Short mmCIF file of N, CA, C and O in Angstrom, two decimals:
data_model
loop_
_atom_site.label_atom_id
_atom_site.label_comp_id
_atom_site.label_asym_id
_atom_site.label_seq_id
_atom_site.Cartn_x
_atom_site.Cartn_y
_atom_site.Cartn_z
N MET A 224 22.32 2.61 -0.47
CA MET A 224 22.89 1.75 -2.10
C MET A 224 22.27 2.47 -3.52
O MET A 224 20.95 2.69 -3.13
N LYS A 225 23.08 3.11 -4.05
CA LYS A 225 22.44 3.93 -4.96
C LYS A 225 22.37 2.93 -6.17
O LYS A 225 23.70 1.92 -6.24
N ILE A 226 21.80 2.46 -6.75
CA ILE A 226 20.94 1.72 -7.47
C ILE A 226 21.28 2.12 -8.99
O ILE A 226 20.88 3.11 -9.50
N PRO A 227 22.31 1.58 -10.12
CA PRO A 227 22.00 2.37 -11.21
C PRO A 227 20.80 1.70 -12.07
O PRO A 227 20.36 1.48 -11.90
N ARG A 228 20.75 3.11 -13.11
CA ARG A 228 19.56 2.74 -13.75
C ARG A 228 19.10 1.58 -14.37
O ARG A 228 18.00 0.97 -14.65
N GLU A 229 20.37 0.95 -15.17
CA GLU A 229 20.08 -0.31 -16.07
C GLU A 229 20.04 -1.70 -15.01
O GLU A 229 19.13 -2.12 -15.44
N ALA A 230 19.83 -1.48 -13.84
CA ALA A 230 20.28 -2.44 -12.93
C ALA A 230 18.55 -2.10 -12.45
O ALA A 230 18.26 -3.22 -12.22
N ALA A 231 18.47 -1.02 -12.27
CA ALA A 231 16.97 -0.90 -11.69
C ALA A 231 15.90 -1.42 -13.09
O ALA A 231 15.03 -2.11 -12.92
N THR A 232 15.82 -0.96 -14.33
CA THR A 232 15.62 -1.49 -14.86
C THR A 232 15.47 -2.94 -15.32
O THR A 232 14.46 -3.78 -15.53
N THR A 233 16.32 -3.79 -15.16
CA THR A 233 16.53 -5.32 -15.33
C THR A 233 15.67 -5.66 -14.26
O THR A 233 14.89 -6.70 -14.73
N ALA A 234 16.26 -5.19 -12.90
CA ALA A 234 15.45 -5.61 -11.66
C ALA A 234 13.97 -5.80 -12.11
O ALA A 234 13.28 -6.51 -11.88
N ARG A 235 13.08 -4.89 -12.70
CA ARG A 235 11.65 -4.32 -12.95
C ARG A 235 11.44 -5.23 -13.89
O ARG A 235 10.45 -6.40 -14.06
N ARG A 236 12.29 -5.82 -15.06
CA ARG A 236 11.92 -6.99 -15.80
C ARG A 236 11.83 -8.30 -15.68
O ARG A 236 10.66 -9.15 -16.33
N ALA A 237 12.78 -8.65 -14.92
CA ALA A 237 12.87 -9.39 -14.39
C ALA A 237 11.67 -10.01 -13.32
O ALA A 237 11.28 -10.84 -13.10
N PHE A 238 11.25 -9.19 -12.67
CA PHE A 238 10.48 -9.28 -11.82
C PHE A 238 8.98 -9.59 -12.32
O PHE A 238 8.38 -9.86 -11.91
N ARG A 239 8.54 -8.37 -13.53
CA ARG A 239 7.88 -8.68 -14.17
C ARG A 239 7.07 -9.95 -14.75
O ARG A 239 6.03 -10.87 -14.94
N MET A 240 8.60 -11.06 -14.85
CA MET A 240 8.85 -12.07 -15.60
C MET A 240 8.17 -13.16 -14.28
O MET A 240 7.34 -14.17 -14.76
N CYS A 241 8.17 -12.92 -13.41
CA CYS A 241 8.24 -13.71 -12.46
C CYS A 241 6.33 -13.83 -11.75
O CYS A 241 5.74 -14.35 -10.86
N MET A 242 5.65 -12.71 -12.35
CA MET A 242 4.29 -12.60 -12.26
C MET A 242 3.51 -13.11 -13.41
O MET A 242 3.08 -13.27 -14.03
N ASP A 243 2.24 -13.78 -12.28
CA ASP A 243 1.41 -14.78 -13.06
C ASP A 243 0.35 -13.71 -12.65
O ASP A 243 -0.42 -13.66 -11.96
N GLY A 244 -0.41 -12.43 -13.87
CA GLY A 244 -1.31 -11.95 -13.45
C GLY A 244 -0.86 -11.53 -12.69
O GLY A 244 -0.26 -10.15 -13.31
N ASP A 245 -1.85 -10.49 -11.83
CA ASP A 245 -1.29 -9.99 -10.87
C ASP A 245 -0.76 -10.04 -9.22
O ASP A 245 -0.73 -9.92 -8.38
N ARG A 246 -0.08 -11.67 -9.74
CA ARG A 246 -0.16 -12.41 -7.95
C ARG A 246 1.65 -12.76 -8.23
O ARG A 246 2.04 -13.05 -9.85
N LEU A 247 2.02 -12.92 -7.47
CA LEU A 247 3.95 -13.53 -7.41
C LEU A 247 4.08 -14.80 -7.27
O LEU A 247 2.95 -15.47 -6.90
N ASN A 248 4.75 -15.56 -8.55
CA ASN A 248 4.91 -16.76 -8.43
C ASN A 248 6.21 -16.59 -8.08
O ASN A 248 7.61 -16.36 -8.18
N GLU A 249 5.90 -17.77 -6.65
CA GLU A 249 7.42 -17.68 -5.85
C GLU A 249 8.76 -18.83 -6.79
O GLU A 249 9.56 -18.47 -6.76
N ASP A 250 8.24 -19.74 -7.40
CA ASP A 250 9.00 -20.76 -8.20
C ASP A 250 9.83 -19.58 -9.53
O ASP A 250 10.83 -20.17 -9.17
N LYS A 251 8.82 -18.38 -10.01
CA LYS A 251 9.23 -18.30 -10.78
C LYS A 251 10.72 -17.36 -10.71
O LYS A 251 11.61 -16.99 -11.14
N LEU A 252 10.45 -16.67 -9.24
CA LEU A 252 11.05 -15.76 -8.86
C LEU A 252 12.20 -16.24 -8.44
O LEU A 252 13.60 -15.92 -7.96
N ARG A 253 12.28 -17.99 -7.51
CA ARG A 253 13.66 -18.32 -7.49
C ARG A 253 14.60 -18.89 -7.95
O ARG A 253 15.50 -18.65 -8.09
N LYS A 254 14.12 -19.33 -9.27
CA LYS A 254 14.54 -19.54 -10.83
C LYS A 254 15.71 -17.94 -11.41
O LYS A 254 17.03 -17.92 -11.59
N VAL A 255 14.89 -16.67 -11.63
CA VAL A 255 15.27 -15.54 -11.50
C VAL A 255 16.39 -14.78 -10.76
O VAL A 255 17.61 -14.63 -11.17
N ILE A 256 16.10 -15.16 -9.33
CA ILE A 256 17.23 -15.04 -8.25
C ILE A 256 18.52 -16.29 -8.07
O ILE A 256 19.71 -15.46 -8.38
N ARG A 257 18.03 -17.29 -8.65
CA ARG A 257 19.16 -18.51 -9.04
C ARG A 257 20.16 -17.81 -10.03
O ARG A 257 21.40 -17.81 -10.21
N LYS A 258 19.57 -17.85 -10.98
CA LYS A 258 19.96 -17.64 -12.31
C LYS A 258 21.06 -16.18 -12.74
O LYS A 258 21.66 -16.16 -12.80
N ILE A 259 20.38 -15.21 -11.76
CA ILE A 259 21.25 -13.81 -11.60
C ILE A 259 22.64 -14.12 -10.44
O ILE A 259 23.65 -14.07 -10.70
N GLY A 260 22.36 -14.72 -9.49
CA GLY A 260 23.05 -15.32 -8.78
C GLY A 260 24.71 -15.53 -9.60
O GLY A 260 25.51 -15.95 -9.05
N ASP A 261 23.88 -16.86 -10.12
CA ASP A 261 25.24 -17.85 -10.67
C ASP A 261 25.47 -16.89 -12.08
O ASP A 261 27.16 -17.15 -12.65
N GLY A 262 25.12 -16.31 -12.87
CA GLY A 262 25.73 -15.70 -13.95
C GLY A 262 26.22 -13.99 -13.63
O GLY A 262 27.47 -13.56 -13.99
N LYS A 263 26.16 -13.72 -12.31
CA LYS A 263 26.32 -12.51 -12.32
C LYS A 263 26.89 -11.30 -13.23
O LYS A 263 27.83 -10.83 -13.29
N PRO A 264 25.56 -11.00 -13.16
CA PRO A 264 26.09 -9.95 -14.31
C PRO A 264 26.13 -8.61 -14.12
O PRO A 264 26.43 -8.59 -13.26
N ARG A 265 26.26 -7.97 -14.72
CA ARG A 265 27.22 -6.23 -14.35
C ARG A 265 26.19 -5.77 -13.25
O ARG A 265 24.78 -6.20 -13.27
N ASN A 266 26.73 -5.14 -12.32
CA ASN A 266 26.00 -4.25 -11.21
C ASN A 266 24.59 -5.96 -10.41
O ASN A 266 23.43 -5.62 -10.35
N TYR A 267 25.05 -7.35 -10.39
CA TYR A 267 24.20 -8.18 -9.57
C TYR A 267 23.43 -8.14 -8.44
O TYR A 267 22.29 -7.75 -8.03
N ALA A 268 25.07 -7.52 -7.64
CA ALA A 268 23.97 -6.83 -6.98
C ALA A 268 22.94 -6.00 -6.18
O ALA A 268 22.16 -5.88 -5.66
N ALA A 269 22.88 -4.74 -6.84
CA ALA A 269 21.98 -3.76 -7.04
C ALA A 269 20.65 -4.42 -7.88
O ALA A 269 19.96 -4.28 -7.25
N ILE A 270 20.81 -5.32 -8.62
CA ILE A 270 19.83 -5.82 -9.20
C ILE A 270 18.80 -6.95 -8.43
O ILE A 270 17.99 -6.37 -8.49
N LEU A 271 19.48 -7.83 -7.75
CA LEU A 271 18.98 -8.42 -6.73
C LEU A 271 18.80 -7.55 -4.90
O LEU A 271 17.22 -7.93 -4.53
N HIS A 272 19.16 -6.38 -5.13
CA HIS A 272 18.72 -5.16 -3.69
C HIS A 272 17.04 -4.96 -4.69
O HIS A 272 16.14 -5.17 -3.91
N THR A 273 17.18 -4.56 -5.61
CA THR A 273 16.26 -4.16 -6.19
C THR A 273 15.08 -4.94 -6.34
O THR A 273 13.51 -5.09 -6.20
N LEU A 274 14.98 -6.60 -6.52
CA LEU A 274 14.22 -7.70 -6.87
C LEU A 274 13.91 -7.58 -5.48
O LEU A 274 12.57 -8.16 -4.92
N LYS A 275 14.78 -7.59 -3.98
CA LYS A 275 14.31 -8.04 -3.06
C LYS A 275 13.24 -6.83 -2.85
O LYS A 275 11.99 -6.92 -1.95
N ARG A 276 13.59 -5.41 -2.91
CA ARG A 276 12.66 -4.36 -2.74
C ARG A 276 11.30 -4.37 -3.08
O ARG A 276 10.14 -4.63 -2.27
N LEU A 277 11.72 -4.93 -4.30
CA LEU A 277 10.17 -5.56 -5.33
C LEU A 277 9.02 -6.23 -4.55
O LEU A 277 8.30 -5.93 -4.54
N THR A 278 9.48 -7.18 -4.36
CA THR A 278 9.16 -8.42 -4.06
C THR A 278 8.73 -8.15 -2.37
O THR A 278 7.64 -8.29 -2.07
N ARG A 279 9.79 -7.49 -1.27
CA ARG A 279 8.77 -6.87 -0.42
C ARG A 279 7.75 -6.01 -0.58
O ARG A 279 6.63 -5.93 -0.12
N LEU A 280 7.17 -5.04 -1.55
CA LEU A 280 6.37 -4.68 -1.95
C LEU A 280 4.74 -4.73 -2.10
O LEU A 280 3.76 -4.59 -1.85
N GLU A 281 5.77 -6.08 -2.50
CA GLU A 281 4.57 -6.59 -3.47
C GLU A 281 4.01 -7.70 -2.19
O GLU A 281 2.30 -7.67 -2.43
N LEU A 282 4.68 -8.11 -1.49
CA LEU A 282 3.93 -8.82 -0.27
C LEU A 282 3.32 -8.33 0.71
O LEU A 282 2.04 -8.70 0.95
N ALA A 283 3.61 -7.09 1.06
CA ALA A 283 3.12 -6.22 1.68
C ALA A 283 1.69 -6.11 1.19
O ALA A 283 0.69 -5.54 1.99
N ARG A 284 1.40 -5.25 -0.10
CA ARG A 284 0.39 -5.02 -0.78
C ARG A 284 -0.91 -6.69 -0.97
O ARG A 284 -2.15 -6.39 -0.60
N ARG A 285 -0.21 -7.69 0.27
CA ARG A 285 -1.40 -8.81 0.89
C ARG A 285 -1.74 -8.85 1.88
O ARG A 285 -2.04 -9.47 2.17
N GLU A 286 -0.81 -7.82 2.85
CA GLU A 286 -1.07 -7.89 4.19
C GLU A 286 -2.60 -6.82 4.54
O GLU A 286 -2.27 -5.68 4.37
N VAL A 287 -2.77 -7.64 5.92
CA VAL A 287 -3.81 -6.34 5.65
C VAL A 287 -4.23 -6.35 7.32
O VAL A 287 -4.20 -7.12 8.11
N VAL A 288 -4.20 -5.19 8.62
CA VAL A 288 -4.11 -4.97 9.62
C VAL A 288 -5.47 -4.15 9.92
O VAL A 288 -5.71 -3.19 9.15
N VAL A 289 -6.24 -5.05 10.60
CA VAL A 289 -7.50 -4.24 11.05
C VAL A 289 -7.61 -3.58 12.52
O VAL A 289 -7.23 -4.90 13.50
N GLU A 290 -7.48 -2.45 13.05
CA GLU A 290 -7.84 -1.90 13.74
C GLU A 290 -9.24 -1.43 14.34
O GLU A 290 -9.78 -0.88 14.20
N SER A 291 -9.26 -1.79 15.15
CA SER A 291 -10.70 -1.63 15.79
C SER A 291 -10.59 -0.76 17.92
O SER A 291 -9.77 -1.47 17.89
N SER A 292 -11.91 -0.03 18.05
CA SER A 292 -11.68 0.49 19.18
C SER A 292 -12.13 -0.99 20.55
O SER A 292 -11.47 -1.15 21.42
N THR A 293 -12.78 -1.94 19.51
CA THR A 293 -13.44 -3.15 20.53
C THR A 293 -12.96 -4.30 19.90
O THR A 293 -12.80 -4.47 18.84
N ALA A 294 -12.81 -5.12 20.52
CA ALA A 294 -12.41 -6.45 19.93
C ALA A 294 -13.96 -6.82 18.90
O ALA A 294 -15.19 -6.96 19.77
N LEU A 295 -13.43 -7.51 17.29
CA LEU A 295 -14.86 -7.78 16.60
C LEU A 295 -14.85 -9.11 17.02
O LEU A 295 -14.69 -9.93 17.01
N ASP A 296 -16.30 -9.35 17.05
CA ASP A 296 -17.03 -10.63 17.12
C ASP A 296 -17.10 -11.40 15.53
O ASP A 296 -16.59 -10.38 14.43
N ASP A 297 -17.17 -12.43 15.34
CA ASP A 297 -17.39 -13.61 14.38
C ASP A 297 -17.60 -13.00 13.00
O ASP A 297 -17.06 -12.84 12.03
N GLN A 298 -18.92 -12.38 12.90
CA GLN A 298 -19.25 -11.59 11.70
C GLN A 298 -19.24 -10.84 11.31
O GLN A 298 -18.90 -10.36 9.97
N SER A 299 -18.94 -9.47 12.22
CA SER A 299 -18.36 -8.34 11.62
C SER A 299 -16.40 -8.91 11.12
O SER A 299 -16.47 -7.79 9.92
N ARG A 300 -15.82 -9.68 11.42
CA ARG A 300 -14.39 -9.76 11.32
C ARG A 300 -15.27 -10.19 9.47
O ARG A 300 -14.14 -10.26 8.71
N ASP A 301 -16.25 -11.30 9.54
CA ASP A 301 -15.99 -11.80 8.35
C ASP A 301 -16.54 -11.07 7.13
O ASP A 301 -16.52 -11.50 6.06
N ARG A 302 -17.83 -9.97 7.72
CA ARG A 302 -17.64 -9.08 7.11
C ARG A 302 -16.57 -8.60 5.81
O ARG A 302 -16.79 -8.06 5.10
N VAL A 303 -15.59 -7.76 7.37
CA VAL A 303 -14.39 -7.00 6.89
C VAL A 303 -14.04 -8.13 5.88
O VAL A 303 -13.31 -7.51 5.07
N GLN A 304 -13.46 -9.30 6.39
CA GLN A 304 -12.77 -10.17 5.40
C GLN A 304 -13.39 -9.93 3.60
O GLN A 304 -12.61 -9.94 2.79
N ALA A 305 -14.96 -10.62 3.73
CA ALA A 305 -15.30 -11.29 2.46
C ALA A 305 -15.49 -9.52 1.47
O ALA A 305 -14.94 -9.69 0.00
N GLY A 306 -15.49 -8.77 2.18
CA GLY A 306 -15.07 -7.29 1.32
C GLY A 306 -14.00 -6.62 0.81
O GLY A 306 -14.22 -6.33 -0.53
N LEU A 307 -12.94 -7.61 1.82
CA LEU A 307 -11.52 -6.64 1.05
C LEU A 307 -11.18 -8.06 0.55
O LEU A 307 -10.34 -7.37 -0.73
N ARG A 308 -11.96 -9.13 0.68
CA ARG A 308 -11.36 -9.83 -0.71
C ARG A 308 -12.24 -9.79 -1.39
O ARG A 308 -11.34 -10.40 -3.21
N GLY A 309 -13.15 -8.94 -2.43
CA GLY A 309 -13.54 -8.92 -3.18
C GLY A 309 -12.97 -7.67 -4.30
O GLY A 309 -12.96 -8.04 -5.01
N LYS A 310 -12.44 -6.75 -3.16
CA LYS A 310 -11.73 -5.83 -3.73
C LYS A 310 -10.48 -6.44 -4.28
O LYS A 310 -10.08 -5.72 -4.68
N TYR A 311 -9.45 -6.64 -3.50
CA TYR A 311 -8.24 -7.31 -3.46
C TYR A 311 -7.66 -8.65 -4.27
O TYR A 311 -6.53 -8.34 -4.27
N GLY A 312 -8.55 -9.25 -3.74
CA GLY A 312 -8.51 -10.51 -4.17
C GLY A 312 -8.48 -11.67 -2.86
O GLY A 312 -8.94 -11.38 -2.00
N ASP A 313 -8.18 -12.40 -3.25
CA ASP A 313 -8.55 -13.65 -1.93
C ASP A 313 -7.05 -14.25 -1.54
O ASP A 313 -6.83 -14.79 -0.18
N ASP A 314 -6.00 -13.92 -1.68
CA ASP A 314 -5.03 -14.40 -0.96
C ASP A 314 -4.23 -13.17 -0.33
O ASP A 314 -3.14 -12.87 0.19
N LEU A 315 -5.17 -12.50 1.05
CA LEU A 315 -4.48 -11.64 1.98
C LEU A 315 -4.63 -12.58 2.92
O LEU A 315 -5.66 -13.56 3.08
N SER A 316 -3.95 -11.92 3.85
CA SER A 316 -3.73 -12.30 5.46
C SER A 316 -4.12 -11.48 6.18
O SER A 316 -3.46 -10.32 5.76
N PHE A 317 -5.03 -11.27 7.49
CA PHE A 317 -5.91 -11.12 7.74
C PHE A 317 -5.00 -11.01 9.21
O PHE A 317 -4.46 -11.84 9.80
N GLU A 318 -4.45 -9.20 10.06
CA GLU A 318 -4.57 -9.23 11.87
C GLU A 318 -5.51 -8.00 11.92
O GLU A 318 -5.70 -7.41 11.52
N PHE A 319 -5.89 -9.14 13.24
CA PHE A 319 -6.70 -8.15 13.74
C PHE A 319 -6.50 -7.79 15.27
O PHE A 319 -5.92 -8.52 16.00
N HIS A 320 -6.56 -6.39 15.37
CA HIS A 320 -5.97 -5.69 16.80
C HIS A 320 -6.54 -4.97 17.69
O HIS A 320 -7.85 -3.85 16.80
N VAL A 321 -6.68 -4.57 18.78
CA VAL A 321 -7.57 -3.54 19.57
C VAL A 321 -6.69 -2.75 19.93
O VAL A 321 -5.46 -2.86 20.19
N ASN A 322 -7.21 -1.48 19.53
CA ASN A 322 -6.61 -0.15 19.58
C ASN A 322 -7.37 0.77 20.58
O ASN A 322 -8.68 1.24 19.69
N PRO A 323 -7.85 0.93 22.02
CA PRO A 323 -7.98 1.65 22.27
C PRO A 323 -8.10 3.38 22.53
O PRO A 323 -9.49 4.06 22.79
N ASP A 324 -7.35 3.54 21.81
CA ASP A 324 -7.24 4.78 21.40
C ASP A 324 -8.03 5.43 20.11
O ASP A 324 -8.24 6.91 20.11
N LEU A 325 -8.79 5.06 19.69
CA LEU A 325 -8.76 4.85 18.44
C LEU A 325 -10.71 5.38 18.78
O LEU A 325 -11.16 6.03 18.35
N ILE A 326 -10.96 5.15 20.13
CA ILE A 326 -12.49 5.68 20.64
C ILE A 326 -13.41 5.23 20.15
O ILE A 326 -14.06 4.44 21.34
N GLY A 327 -13.60 4.91 18.93
CA GLY A 327 -15.14 4.35 18.23
C GLY A 327 -14.59 4.01 16.77
O GLY A 327 -13.38 4.52 16.04
N GLY A 328 -15.34 2.77 16.51
CA GLY A 328 -14.33 2.89 14.82
C GLY A 328 -13.54 1.96 14.48
O GLY A 328 -13.46 1.01 15.10
N MET A 329 -13.43 1.87 13.15
CA MET A 329 -12.00 1.02 13.22
C MET A 329 -11.56 1.75 12.07
O MET A 329 -11.68 2.74 11.02
N ARG A 330 -9.69 1.36 11.71
CA ARG A 330 -8.65 1.12 11.49
C ARG A 330 -8.31 0.69 10.14
O ARG A 330 -7.72 -0.81 11.01
N ILE A 331 -8.41 0.29 8.83
CA ILE A 331 -7.76 -0.93 8.00
C ILE A 331 -7.00 -0.52 7.16
O ILE A 331 -6.87 1.20 5.99
N ARG A 332 -5.57 -1.05 6.85
CA ARG A 332 -4.72 -0.92 6.13
C ARG A 332 -4.60 -2.16 5.00
O ARG A 332 -4.31 -3.15 5.90
N VAL A 333 -4.43 -1.41 4.04
CA VAL A 333 -4.24 -3.10 3.27
C VAL A 333 -3.00 -2.04 2.05
O VAL A 333 -3.15 -1.64 1.47
N GLY A 334 -1.89 -2.65 2.55
CA GLY A 334 -0.60 -2.43 1.72
C GLY A 334 -0.44 -0.96 2.19
O GLY A 334 0.15 -0.64 3.22
N ASN A 335 -0.65 -0.07 0.91
CA ASN A 335 -0.39 1.21 1.36
C ASN A 335 -1.57 2.02 1.15
O ASN A 335 -1.94 3.34 1.44
N ASP A 336 -3.12 1.08 1.17
CA ASP A 336 -4.38 1.93 1.20
C ASP A 336 -4.42 2.02 2.75
O ASP A 336 -4.66 0.66 3.36
N VAL A 337 -5.06 2.92 2.90
CA VAL A 337 -5.17 3.19 4.82
C VAL A 337 -7.15 3.84 4.60
O VAL A 337 -6.82 5.05 3.98
N TRP A 338 -7.68 3.48 5.67
CA TRP A 338 -8.87 3.72 5.30
C TRP A 338 -9.41 3.55 7.20
O TRP A 338 -9.22 2.96 7.67
N ASP A 339 -9.58 4.88 6.79
CA ASP A 339 -10.13 5.11 8.80
C ASP A 339 -10.91 6.20 9.41
O ASP A 339 -11.44 7.03 9.31
N GLY A 340 -12.03 4.84 9.53
CA GLY A 340 -13.10 5.46 10.20
C GLY A 340 -13.21 5.47 11.58
O GLY A 340 -14.39 5.50 12.34
N SER A 341 -12.20 6.33 12.37
CA SER A 341 -11.64 5.80 13.96
C SER A 341 -12.88 7.28 13.81
O SER A 341 -12.25 8.01 13.14
N VAL A 342 -13.52 7.20 15.26
CA VAL A 342 -13.76 8.26 15.99
C VAL A 342 -11.82 9.44 16.35
O VAL A 342 -12.19 11.18 16.37
N LYS A 343 -11.57 8.87 16.67
CA LYS A 343 -9.86 9.48 16.97
C LYS A 343 -9.46 10.66 15.17
O LYS A 343 -9.50 11.86 15.72
N ALA A 344 -9.72 9.87 14.05
CA ALA A 344 -9.65 10.94 13.05
C ALA A 344 -10.59 11.88 12.94
O ALA A 344 -10.04 13.31 12.25
N ARG A 345 -11.90 11.40 13.01
CA ARG A 345 -12.64 12.16 13.08
C ARG A 345 -12.82 13.13 13.49
O ARG A 345 -12.87 14.88 13.33
N LEU A 346 -12.28 13.46 14.45
CA LEU A 346 -12.22 14.28 15.76
C LEU A 346 -10.38 15.11 15.38
O LEU A 346 -10.73 16.99 15.43
N ALA A 347 -10.02 14.28 15.06
CA ALA A 347 -8.55 15.08 14.60
C ALA A 347 -8.81 15.74 13.45
O ALA A 347 -8.72 17.85 13.35
N ARG A 348 -9.74 15.53 12.17
CA ARG A 348 -10.13 16.50 11.42
C ARG A 348 -11.23 17.87 11.71
O ARG A 348 -11.05 18.99 11.27
N LEU A 349 -11.80 17.25 12.76
CA LEU A 349 -12.71 18.31 13.34
C LEU A 349 -11.84 19.76 14.09
O LEU A 349 -12.13 20.81 14.07
N ALA A 350 -10.83 19.28 14.73
CA ALA A 350 -9.90 20.14 15.19
C ALA A 350 -9.23 20.85 13.96
O ALA A 350 -8.87 22.39 14.40
N GLU A 351 -9.01 19.97 13.37
CA GLU A 351 -8.01 20.98 11.92
C GLU A 351 -8.64 22.29 11.21
O GLU A 351 -8.76 22.93 10.30
N SER A 352 -10.63 21.58 11.46
CA SER A 352 -11.04 22.94 10.35
C SER A 352 -10.96 23.93 11.41
O SER A 352 -12.22 25.49 10.85
N PHE A 353 -11.32 24.14 12.67
CA PHE A 353 -11.41 25.46 13.15
C PHE A 353 -9.57 26.25 13.14
O PHE A 353 -8.95 26.61 13.49
#
């Protein structure tokens, strides 16, 4: 779907109105969506589509996926969670997965940020250097 510039600008402004600091206020977002749906301004479908994309991206920023080669004990999980909450805030949702392909270490993804400290990644970097 091609989004007109005016619709994208309107959606970004509406999305910024739904933010409380750096957190998304879901009640405000519902009100904005209802108002756009009831009023049906020009290109309202494109505005709603862009709002949906911006909301999805904002929610993805709060999802954390931690992959490790072996299952982490509770102390290690708590340490990882505390460090990430200190950097990104308290409203993160965590998923822990075991991926034996990593050989050792762990890979952490928070939204679009990825930290790969796995042995597999180190071996790949070493192979590229030759």
